[in-house]
PDB file of C-alpha atoms in Angstrom:
ATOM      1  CA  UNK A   1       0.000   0.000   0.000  1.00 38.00           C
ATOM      2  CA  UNK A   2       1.381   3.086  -0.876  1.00 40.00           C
ATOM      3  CA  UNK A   3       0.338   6.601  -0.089  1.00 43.00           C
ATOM      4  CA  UNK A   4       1.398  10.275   0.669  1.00 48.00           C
ATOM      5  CA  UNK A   5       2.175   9.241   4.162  1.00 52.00           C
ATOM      6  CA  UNK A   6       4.528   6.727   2.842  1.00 57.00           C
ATOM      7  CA  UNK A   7       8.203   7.297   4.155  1.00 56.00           C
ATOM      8  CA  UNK A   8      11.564   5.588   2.236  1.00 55.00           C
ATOM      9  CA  UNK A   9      14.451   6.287   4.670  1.00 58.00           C
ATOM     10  CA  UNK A  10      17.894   4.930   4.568  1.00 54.00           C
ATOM     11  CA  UNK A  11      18.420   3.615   7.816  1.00 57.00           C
ATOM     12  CA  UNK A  12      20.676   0.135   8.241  1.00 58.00           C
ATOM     13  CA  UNK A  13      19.229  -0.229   4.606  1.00 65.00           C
ATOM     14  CA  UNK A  14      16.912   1.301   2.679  1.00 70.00           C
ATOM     15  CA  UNK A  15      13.239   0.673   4.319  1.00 75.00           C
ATOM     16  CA  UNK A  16       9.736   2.014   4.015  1.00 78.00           C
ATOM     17  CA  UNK A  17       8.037   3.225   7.115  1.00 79.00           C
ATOM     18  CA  UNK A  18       4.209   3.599   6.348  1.00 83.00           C
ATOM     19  CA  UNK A  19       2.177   4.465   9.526  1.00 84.00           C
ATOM     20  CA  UNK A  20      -1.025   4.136   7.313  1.00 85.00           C
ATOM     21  CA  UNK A  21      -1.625   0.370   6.632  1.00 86.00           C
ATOM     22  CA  UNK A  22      -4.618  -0.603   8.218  1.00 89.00           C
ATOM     23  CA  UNK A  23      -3.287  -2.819  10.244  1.00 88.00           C
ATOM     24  CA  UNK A  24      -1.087   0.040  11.974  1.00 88.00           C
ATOM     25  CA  UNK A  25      -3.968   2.075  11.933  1.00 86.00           C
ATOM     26  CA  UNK A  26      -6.098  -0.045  13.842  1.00 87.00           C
ATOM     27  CA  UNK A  27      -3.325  -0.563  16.495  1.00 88.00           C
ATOM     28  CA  UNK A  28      -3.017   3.147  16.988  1.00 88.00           C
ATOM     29  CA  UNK A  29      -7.045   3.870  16.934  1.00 85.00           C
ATOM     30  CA  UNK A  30      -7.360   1.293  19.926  1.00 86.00           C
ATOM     31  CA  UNK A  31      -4.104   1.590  21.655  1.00 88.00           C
ATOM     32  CA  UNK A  32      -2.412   4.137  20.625  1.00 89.00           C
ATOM     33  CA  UNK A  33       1.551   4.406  20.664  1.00 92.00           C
ATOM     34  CA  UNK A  34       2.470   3.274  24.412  1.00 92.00           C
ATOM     35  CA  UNK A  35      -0.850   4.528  25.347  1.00 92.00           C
ATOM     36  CA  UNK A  36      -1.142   7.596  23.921  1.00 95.00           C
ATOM     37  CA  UNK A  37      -2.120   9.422  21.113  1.00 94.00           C
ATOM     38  CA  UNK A  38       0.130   9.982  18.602  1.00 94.00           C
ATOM     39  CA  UNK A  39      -0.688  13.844  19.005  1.00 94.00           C
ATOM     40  CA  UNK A  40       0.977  13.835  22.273  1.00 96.00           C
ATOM     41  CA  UNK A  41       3.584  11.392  21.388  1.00 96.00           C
ATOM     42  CA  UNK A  42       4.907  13.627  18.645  1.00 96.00           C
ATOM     43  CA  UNK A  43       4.378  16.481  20.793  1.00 97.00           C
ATOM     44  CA  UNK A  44       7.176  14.816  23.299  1.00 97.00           C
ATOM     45  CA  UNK A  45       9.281  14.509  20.652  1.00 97.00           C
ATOM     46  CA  UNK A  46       9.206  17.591  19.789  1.00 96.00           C
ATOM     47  CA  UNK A  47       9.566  18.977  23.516  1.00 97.00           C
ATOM     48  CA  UNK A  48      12.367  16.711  24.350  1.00 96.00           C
ATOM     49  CA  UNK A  49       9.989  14.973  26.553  1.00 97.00           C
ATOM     50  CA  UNK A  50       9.618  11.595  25.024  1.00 97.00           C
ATOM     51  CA  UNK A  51      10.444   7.906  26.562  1.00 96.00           C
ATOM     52  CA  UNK A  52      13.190   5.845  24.293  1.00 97.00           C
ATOM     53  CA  UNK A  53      10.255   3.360  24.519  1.00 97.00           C
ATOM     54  CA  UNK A  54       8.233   6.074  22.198  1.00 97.00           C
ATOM     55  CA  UNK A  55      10.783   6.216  19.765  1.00 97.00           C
ATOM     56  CA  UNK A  56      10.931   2.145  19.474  1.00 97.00           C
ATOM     57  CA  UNK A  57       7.377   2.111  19.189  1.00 96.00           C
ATOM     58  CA  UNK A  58       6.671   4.512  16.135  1.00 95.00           C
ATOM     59  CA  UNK A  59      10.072   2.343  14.236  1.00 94.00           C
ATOM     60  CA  UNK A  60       8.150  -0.039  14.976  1.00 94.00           C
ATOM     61  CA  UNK A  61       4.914   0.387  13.949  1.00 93.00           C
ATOM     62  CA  UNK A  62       6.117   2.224  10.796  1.00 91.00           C
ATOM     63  CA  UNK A  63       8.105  -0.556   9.828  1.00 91.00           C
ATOM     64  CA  UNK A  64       5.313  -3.342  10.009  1.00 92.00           C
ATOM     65  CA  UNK A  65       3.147  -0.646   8.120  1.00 90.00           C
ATOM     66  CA  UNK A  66       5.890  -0.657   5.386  1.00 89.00           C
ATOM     67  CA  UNK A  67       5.798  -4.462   4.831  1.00 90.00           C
ATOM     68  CA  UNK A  68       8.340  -5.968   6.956  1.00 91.00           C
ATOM     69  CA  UNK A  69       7.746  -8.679   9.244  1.00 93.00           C
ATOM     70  CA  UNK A  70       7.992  -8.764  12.408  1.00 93.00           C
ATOM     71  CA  UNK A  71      10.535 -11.081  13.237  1.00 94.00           C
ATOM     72  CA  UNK A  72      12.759  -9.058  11.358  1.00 93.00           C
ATOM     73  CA  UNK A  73      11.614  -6.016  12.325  1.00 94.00           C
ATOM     74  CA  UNK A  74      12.605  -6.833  16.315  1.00 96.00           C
ATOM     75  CA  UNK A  75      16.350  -8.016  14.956  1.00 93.00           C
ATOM     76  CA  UNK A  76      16.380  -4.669  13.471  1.00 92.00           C
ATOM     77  CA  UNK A  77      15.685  -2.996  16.332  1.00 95.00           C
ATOM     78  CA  UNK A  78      17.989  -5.014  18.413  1.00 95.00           C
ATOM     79  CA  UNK A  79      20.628  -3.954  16.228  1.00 91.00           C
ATOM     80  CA  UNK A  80      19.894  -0.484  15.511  1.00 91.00           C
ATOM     81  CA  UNK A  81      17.607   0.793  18.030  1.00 95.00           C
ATOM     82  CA  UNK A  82      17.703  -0.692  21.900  1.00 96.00           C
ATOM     83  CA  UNK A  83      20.913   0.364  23.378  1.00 95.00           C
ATOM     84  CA  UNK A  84      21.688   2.216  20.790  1.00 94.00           C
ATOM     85  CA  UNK A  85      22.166   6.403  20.490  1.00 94.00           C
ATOM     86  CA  UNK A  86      18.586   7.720  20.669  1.00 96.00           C
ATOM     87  CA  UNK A  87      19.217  10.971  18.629  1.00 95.00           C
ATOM     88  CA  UNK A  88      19.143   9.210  15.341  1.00 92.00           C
ATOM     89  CA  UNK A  89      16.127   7.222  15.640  1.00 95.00           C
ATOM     90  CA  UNK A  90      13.818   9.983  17.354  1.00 97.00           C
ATOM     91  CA  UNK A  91      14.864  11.672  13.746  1.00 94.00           C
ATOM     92  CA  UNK A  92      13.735   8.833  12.041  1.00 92.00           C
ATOM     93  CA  UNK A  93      10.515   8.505  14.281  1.00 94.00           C
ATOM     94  CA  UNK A  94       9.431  12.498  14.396  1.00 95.00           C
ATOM     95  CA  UNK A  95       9.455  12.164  10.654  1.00 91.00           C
ATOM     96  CA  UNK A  96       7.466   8.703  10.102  1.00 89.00           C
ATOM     97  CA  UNK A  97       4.724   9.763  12.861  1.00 92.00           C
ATOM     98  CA  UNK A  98       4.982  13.619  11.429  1.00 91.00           C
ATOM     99  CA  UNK A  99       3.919  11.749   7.922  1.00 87.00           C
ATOM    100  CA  UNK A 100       1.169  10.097   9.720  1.00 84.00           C
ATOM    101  CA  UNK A 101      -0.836  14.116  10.032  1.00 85.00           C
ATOM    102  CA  UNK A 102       0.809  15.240   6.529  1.00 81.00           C
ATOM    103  CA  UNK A 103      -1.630  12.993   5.086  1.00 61.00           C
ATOM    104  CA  UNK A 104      -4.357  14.276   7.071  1.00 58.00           C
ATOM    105  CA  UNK A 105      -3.176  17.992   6.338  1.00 54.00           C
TER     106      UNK A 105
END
């Protein structure tokens, strides 16, 4: 599924985050990202107020969305994201949950 919300990023390797597949959606209507909306989620990352947890959680999400599966999704986190330098990867997640109101916008 492709759509204007859509984000290619090179990061390990090339990868498509896409906070839009239903799927994703669905998980965010009824949980939301670590229980929250992701209003307020991007608004901590944006403050400097977010939880490293956060961050995992939007790479996460965006990278089921994109079409990876989940097994290799966690070994991608485990070897680019936990225990790793946060500053890089709340980049990567401001922009794939920022994408997630551009399409709304």
């Amino acid at each position: 599924m492709t759509t204007e919300a859509t984000q290619e990023i090179s990061w390990a390797t090339p990868l498509t985050f896409d906070l839009q597949h239903p799927w994703v959606r669905r998980v965010i209507a009824w949980r939301g990202i670590n229980g929250h909306p992701p209003a307020a989620v991007l608004t901590r990352f944006v403050d400097n107020t977010y939880s490293p947890e956060n961050v995992e959680r939007v790479i996460e999400l965006g990278l089921i969305g994109g079409g990876m599966p989940e097994l290799d999704v966690e070994a991608l986190l485990d070897g680019h994201v936990r225990g790793k330098p946060i500053i890089p990867n709340l980049t990567i997640a401001t922009a794939v949950l920022a994408s997630l109101f551009a399409e709304a916008a």
